PDB file of C-alpha atoms in Angstrom:
ATOM      1  CA  MET A  19     108.849  69.212  97.801  1.00  0.00           C
ATOM      2  CA  PRO A  20     111.502  70.260  95.318  1.00  0.00           C
ATOM      3  CA  VAL A  21     113.490  73.280  96.394  1.00  0.00           C
ATOM      4  CA  SER A  22     116.013  75.457  94.662  1.00  0.00           C
ATOM      5  CA  GLU A  23     119.619  74.892  95.511  1.00  0.00           C
ATOM      6  CA  SER A  24     120.947  77.331  98.037  1.00  0.00           C
ATOM      7  CA  ASP A  25     124.112  77.879 100.006  1.00  0.00           C
ATOM      8  CA  SER A  26     123.483  76.785 103.595  1.00  0.00           C
ATOM      9  CA  ARG A  27     124.969  80.057 104.900  1.00  0.00           C
ATOM     10  CA  SER A  28     122.403  82.162 103.046  1.00  0.00           C
ATOM     11  CA  SER A  29     118.666  82.442 103.608  1.00  0.00           C
ATOM     12  CA  PRO A  30     116.622  79.228 103.675  1.00  0.00           C
ATOM     13  CA  PRO A  31     116.008  77.651 100.273  1.00  0.00           C
ATOM     14  CA  ARG A  32     112.852  78.727  98.508  1.00  0.00           C
ATOM     15  CA  ALA A  33     110.375  76.032  97.689  1.00  0.00           C
ATOM     16  CA  VAL A  34     109.416  75.478  94.072  1.00  0.00           C
ATOM     17  CA  PRO A  35     105.713  74.687  94.306  1.00  0.00           C
ATOM     18  CA  THR A  36     104.171  71.976  92.163  1.00  0.00           C
ATOM     19  CA  TRP A  37     100.565  70.902  91.655  1.00  0.00           C
ATOM     20  CA  SER A  38     101.061  67.775  93.757  1.00  0.00           C
ATOM     21  CA  TRP A  39     102.656  69.781  96.591  1.00  0.00           C
ATOM     22  CA  MET A  40      99.849  72.355  96.491  1.00  0.00           C
ATOM     23  CA  LEU A  41      97.128  69.700  96.618  1.00  0.00           C
ATOM     24  CA  ARG A  42      98.461  68.270  99.916  1.00  0.00           C
ATOM     25  CA  SER A  43      97.230  71.207 101.998  1.00  0.00           C
ATOM     26  CA  PRO A  44      93.998  73.238 102.025  1.00  0.00           C
ATOM     27  CA  ALA A  45      96.015  76.352 102.940  1.00  0.00           C
ATOM     28  CA  ARG A  46      98.188  75.895  99.849  1.00  0.00           C
ATOM     29  CA  ILE A  47      95.152  75.361  97.628  1.00  0.00           C
ATOM     30  CA  VAL A  48      93.612  78.596  98.904  1.00  0.00           C
ATOM     31  CA  ALA A  49      96.833  80.649  98.856  1.00  0.00           C
ATOM     32  CA  PHE A  50      97.542  79.512  95.295  1.00  0.00           C
ATOM     33  CA  GLY A  51      94.024  80.407  94.168  1.00  0.00           C
ATOM     34  CA  LEU A  52      92.929  76.825  93.465  1.00  0.00           C
ATOM     35  CA  GLY A  53      96.085  76.409  91.396  1.00  0.00           C
ATOM     36  CA  SER A  54      95.790  79.567  89.294  1.00  0.00           C
ATOM     37  CA  GLY A  55      98.897  80.938  91.004  1.00  0.00           C
ATOM     38  CA  LEU A  56     100.942  78.137  89.473  1.00  0.00           C
ATOM     39  CA  LEU A  57     100.078  79.292  85.952  1.00  0.00           C
ATOM     40  CA  ARG A  58     102.694  81.343  84.133  1.00  0.00           C
ATOM     41  CA  PRO A  59     103.207  84.028  83.057  1.00  0.00           C
ATOM     42  CA  ALA A  60     101.352  86.634  85.101  1.00  0.00           C
ATOM     43  CA  SER A  61     100.030  84.517  87.965  1.00  0.00           C
ATOM     44  CA  GLY A  62      98.246  87.536  89.458  1.00  0.00           C
ATOM     45  CA  THR A  63      96.259  87.964  86.272  1.00  0.00           C
ATOM     46  CA  TRP A  64      95.335  84.271  86.319  1.00  0.00           C
ATOM     47  CA  GLY A  65      94.220  84.641  89.935  1.00  0.00           C
ATOM     48  CA  THR A  66      92.089  87.652  89.045  1.00  0.00           C
ATOM     49  CA  LEU A  67      90.520  85.734  86.156  1.00  0.00           C
ATOM     50  CA  LEU A  68      89.699  82.910  88.575  1.00  0.00           C
ATOM     51  CA  ALA A  69      88.083  85.450  90.897  1.00  0.00           C
ATOM     52  CA  TRP A  70      85.968  86.762  88.035  1.00  0.00           C
ATOM     53  CA  LEU A  71      84.891  83.223  87.132  1.00  0.00           C
ATOM     54  CA  LEU A  72      83.981  82.366  90.734  1.00  0.00           C
ATOM     55  CA  TRP A  73      82.118  85.655  91.024  1.00  0.00           C
ATOM     56  CA  GLY A  74      80.034  84.851  87.961  1.00  0.00           C
ATOM     57  CA  LEU A  75      79.360  81.261  88.967  1.00  0.00           C
ATOM     58  CA  ALA A  76      78.548  81.722  92.644  1.00  0.00           C
ATOM     59  CA  LEU A  77      79.266  84.920  94.543  1.00  0.00           C
ATOM     60  CA  SER A  78      77.219  87.280  92.370  1.00  0.00           C
ATOM     61  CA  ARG A  79      74.124  85.253  93.253  1.00  0.00           C
ATOM     62  CA  LEU A  80      74.496  85.917  96.989  1.00  0.00           C
ATOM     63  CA  SER A  81      72.794  88.674  98.949  1.00  0.00           C
ATOM     64  CA  ASP A  82      74.856  91.732  99.837  1.00  0.00           C
ATOM     65  CA  ALA A  83      75.069  90.590 103.459  1.00  0.00           C
ATOM     66  CA  ALA A  84      76.321  87.159 102.373  1.00  0.00           C
ATOM     67  CA  VAL A  85      78.912  88.700 100.030  1.00  0.00           C
ATOM     68  CA  ALA A  86      80.158  90.929 102.866  1.00  0.00           C
ATOM     69  CA  ILE A  87      80.511  87.878 105.126  1.00  0.00           C
ATOM     70  CA  VAL A  88      82.311  85.909 102.396  1.00  0.00           C
ATOM     71  CA  LEU A  89      84.709  88.821 101.853  1.00  0.00           C
ATOM     72  CA  VAL A  90      85.546  89.220 105.538  1.00  0.00           C
ATOM     73  CA  LEU A  91      86.015  85.474 106.087  1.00  0.00           C
ATOM     74  CA  SER A  92      87.975  85.047 102.841  1.00  0.00           C
ATOM     75  CA  TYR A  93      90.249  87.936 103.803  1.00  0.00           C
ATOM     76  CA  ALA A  94      90.888  86.575 107.305  1.00  0.00           C
ATOM     77  CA  TYR A  95      91.423  82.996 106.135  1.00  0.00           C
ATOM     78  CA  GLY A  96      93.589  84.294 103.277  1.00  0.00           C
ATOM     79  CA  CYS A  97      95.836  86.135 105.746  1.00  0.00           C
ATOM     80  CA  TRP A  98      96.330  82.895 107.669  1.00  0.00           C
ATOM     81  CA  CYS A  99      96.837  80.732 104.555  1.00  0.00           C
ATOM     82  CA  CYS A 100      99.328  83.114 102.964  1.00  0.00           C
ATOM     83  CA  GLN A 101     101.213  83.375 106.264  1.00  0.00           C
ATOM     84  CA  GLN A 102     101.505  79.589 106.526  1.00  0.00           C
ATOM     85  CA  VAL A 103     102.365  78.948 102.890  1.00  0.00           C
ATOM     86  CA  GLY A 104     104.823  81.848 102.718  1.00  0.00           C
ATOM     87  CA  ARG A 105     106.608  80.406 105.748  1.00  0.00           C
ATOM     88  CA  GLU A 106     106.693  76.918 104.186  1.00  0.00           C
ATOM     89  CA  MET A 107     108.119  78.335 100.973  1.00  0.00           C
ATOM     90  CA  GLY A 108     110.643  80.612 102.644  1.00  0.00           C
ATOM     91  CA  GLU A 109     109.101  83.438 100.623  1.00  0.00           C
ATOM     92  CA  PRO A 110     106.654  85.590 102.623  1.00  0.00           C
ATOM     93  CA  ASP A 111     105.124  87.352  99.591  1.00  0.00           C
ATOM     94  CA  SER A 112     105.379  84.923  96.689  1.00  0.00           C
ATOM     95  CA  SER A 113     103.794  86.095  93.443  1.00  0.00           C
ATOM     96  CA  ARG A 114     102.320  82.594  93.183  1.00  0.00           C
ATOM     97  CA  MET A 115     100.047  83.266  96.158  1.00  0.00           C
ATOM     98  CA  VAL A 116      97.049  84.851  94.426  1.00  0.00           C
ATOM     99  CA  TRP A 117      94.242  84.554  96.970  1.00  0.00           C
ATOM    100  CA  ASP A 118      94.788  88.251  97.629  1.00  0.00           C
ATOM    101  CA  GLU A 119      93.815  89.040  94.033  1.00  0.00           C
ATOM    102  CA  CYS A 120      90.697  86.914  94.370  1.00  0.00           C
ATOM    103  CA  VAL A 121      89.382  88.579  97.513  1.00  0.00           C
ATOM    104  CA  ALA A 122      90.263  92.113  96.428  1.00  0.00           C
ATOM    105  CA  PHE A 123      88.715  91.681  92.982  1.00  0.00           C
ATOM    106  CA  TRP A 124      85.537  90.258  94.529  1.00  0.00           C
ATOM    107  CA  LEU A 125      85.287  93.516  96.471  1.00  0.00           C
ATOM    108  CA  VAL A 126      85.640  95.487  93.231  1.00  0.00           C
ATOM    109  CA  LEU A 127      83.049  93.359  91.428  1.00  0.00           C
ATOM    110  CA  TRP A 128      80.617  93.595  94.333  1.00  0.00           C
ATOM    111  CA  LEU A 129      80.663  97.403  94.298  1.00  0.00           C
ATOM    112  CA  SER A 130      80.818  97.880  90.501  1.00  0.00           C
ATOM    113  CA  PRO A 131      77.991  97.910  87.953  1.00  0.00           C
ATOM    114  CA  ASN A 132      76.854  94.421  87.004  1.00  0.00           C
ATOM    115  CA  SER A 133      77.545  94.493  83.262  1.00  0.00           C
ATOM    116  CA  PHE A 134      80.185  92.730  81.220  1.00  0.00           C
ATOM    117  CA  TRP A 135      81.813  96.005  80.093  1.00  0.00           C
ATOM    118  CA  ALA A 136      81.900  97.413  83.609  1.00  0.00           C
ATOM    119  CA  GLN A 137      83.433  94.178  84.899  1.00  0.00           C
ATOM    120  CA  LEU A 138      85.990  94.196  82.077  1.00  0.00           C
ATOM    121  CA  ALA A 139      86.907  97.786  82.963  1.00  0.00           C
ATOM    122  CA  ALA A 140      87.109  96.794  86.634  1.00  0.00           C
ATOM    123  CA  PHE A 141      89.407  93.891  85.713  1.00  0.00           C
ATOM    124  CA  ALA A 142      91.725  96.156  83.700  1.00  0.00           C
ATOM    125  CA  LEU A 143      91.781  98.844  86.394  1.00  0.00           C
ATOM    126  CA  PHE A 144      92.420  96.376  89.188  1.00  0.00           C
ATOM    127  CA  ARG A 145      95.303  94.710  87.338  1.00  0.00           C
ATOM    128  CA  PHE A 146      96.710  98.153  86.461  1.00  0.00           C
ATOM    129  CA  PHE A 147      96.731  99.358  90.066  1.00  0.00           C
ATOM    130  CA  ASP A 148      97.900  96.000  91.446  1.00  0.00           C
ATOM    131  CA  ILE A 149     100.877  95.968  89.075  1.00  0.00           C
ATOM    132  CA  LEU A 150     101.703  99.711  89.174  1.00  0.00           C
ATOM    133  CA  LYS A 151     101.307  99.983  92.968  1.00  0.00           C
ATOM    134  CA  PRO A 152     100.881 103.770  93.253  1.00  0.00           C
ATOM    135  CA  PRO A 153     101.371 105.374  96.667  1.00  0.00           C
ATOM    136  CA  PRO A 154     100.623 104.258  99.318  1.00  0.00           C
ATOM    137  CA  ILE A 155     100.322 100.723  97.900  1.00  0.00           C
ATOM    138  CA  ARG A 156     104.047 100.460  97.117  1.00  0.00           C
ATOM    139  CA  TYR A 157     104.867 101.730 100.626  1.00  0.00           C
ATOM    140  CA  PHE A 158     102.757  99.060 102.328  1.00  0.00           C
ATOM    141  CA  ASP A 159     103.843  96.349  99.885  1.00  0.00           C
ATOM    142  CA  ALA A 160     107.476  97.022 100.789  1.00  0.00           C
ATOM    143  CA  ARG A 161     106.906  97.120 104.548  1.00  0.00           C
ATOM    144  CA  LEU A 162     104.134  94.621 105.264  1.00  0.00           C
ATOM    145  CA  LYS A 163     104.948  91.012 104.497  1.00  0.00           C
ATOM    146  CA  HIS A 164     103.543  87.662 105.447  1.00  0.00           C
ATOM    147  CA  GLY A 165      99.808  86.966 105.428  1.00  0.00           C
ATOM    148  CA  PHE A 166      98.414  90.380 106.276  1.00  0.00           C
ATOM    149  CA  GLY A 167     100.811  92.227 103.977  1.00  0.00           C
ATOM    150  CA  VAL A 168     100.103  89.866 101.083  1.00  0.00           C
ATOM    151  CA  MET A 169      96.377  90.564 101.394  1.00  0.00           C
ATOM    152  CA  PHE A 170      96.437  94.261 102.351  1.00  0.00           C
ATOM    153  CA  ASP A 171      98.158  95.801  99.317  1.00  0.00           C
ATOM    154  CA  ASP A 172      95.570  94.219  97.018  1.00  0.00           C
ATOM    155  CA  ILE A 173      92.738  95.719  99.059  1.00  0.00           C
ATOM    156  CA  LEU A 174      94.378  99.103  98.476  1.00  0.00           C
ATOM    157  CA  ALA A 175      94.555  98.367  94.732  1.00  0.00           C
ATOM    158  CA  ALA A 176      90.855  97.503  94.926  1.00  0.00           C
ATOM    159  CA  CYS A 177      90.177 100.904  96.534  1.00  0.00           C
ATOM    160  CA  TYR A 178      91.968 102.705  93.685  1.00  0.00           C
ATOM    161  CA  SER A 179      89.993 100.611  91.188  1.00  0.00           C
ATOM    162  CA  LEU A 180      86.703 101.437  92.897  1.00  0.00           C
ATOM    163  CA  LEU A 181      87.517 105.152  92.887  1.00  0.00           C
ATOM    164  CA  ALA A 182      88.284 105.001  89.158  1.00  0.00           C
ATOM    165  CA  MET A 183      85.102 102.990  88.534  1.00  0.00           C
ATOM    166  CA  ALA A 184      83.027 105.555  90.458  1.00  0.00           C
ATOM    167  CA  ILE A 185      84.460 108.343  88.306  1.00  0.00           C
ATOM    168  CA  LEU A 186      83.725 106.399  85.108  1.00  0.00           C
ATOM    169  CA  VAL A 187      80.163 105.732  86.235  1.00  0.00           C
ATOM    170  CA  ARG A 188      79.661 109.374  87.256  1.00  0.00           C
ATOM    171  CA  LEU A 189      80.929 110.565  83.869  1.00  0.00           C
ATOM    172  CA  GLY A 190      78.520 108.195  82.149  1.00  0.00           C
ATOM    173  CA  VAL A 191      81.276 106.092  80.572  1.00  0.00           C
ATOM    174  CA  LEU A 192      80.039 102.960  82.370  1.00  0.00           C
ATOM    175  CA  GLN A 193      76.616 101.887  83.522  1.00  0.00           C
TER     176      GLN A 193
END
């Protein structure tokens, strides 16, 4: 895999992921959100758009119990995948790893009204909170790295998004 040049006395070189490199490992494919994390600019937004697409195509058709199981398993497997891929890359919280956006946004979509406008609002709110990282998200993002840390701060952004969505629904702005 191509890597950036680095002085041998400094930290290990960071890998520059490519499509062919990603496709050689299921963990990389998952961590990179089926390749959406390789898209630029704004890989997190691309990952969230992928999550929305997958939600519409498959996950929204599942029972609540099945969605809950998918979320728990996707979170756990995502922690492992992001841990492995972050280690391979020498970058424990690469912005190219977007599985965290996928799982967290699925949580938001699951608990939000099932209309296009509500989902669009949920998308905007989730991206807003994921980028802004209000307290305590920024605190945990700075202190928790590797697989669990990559996944956890996005779950917190999902919680902020769900709170905002609940307020919008309660006020009658969204249905």
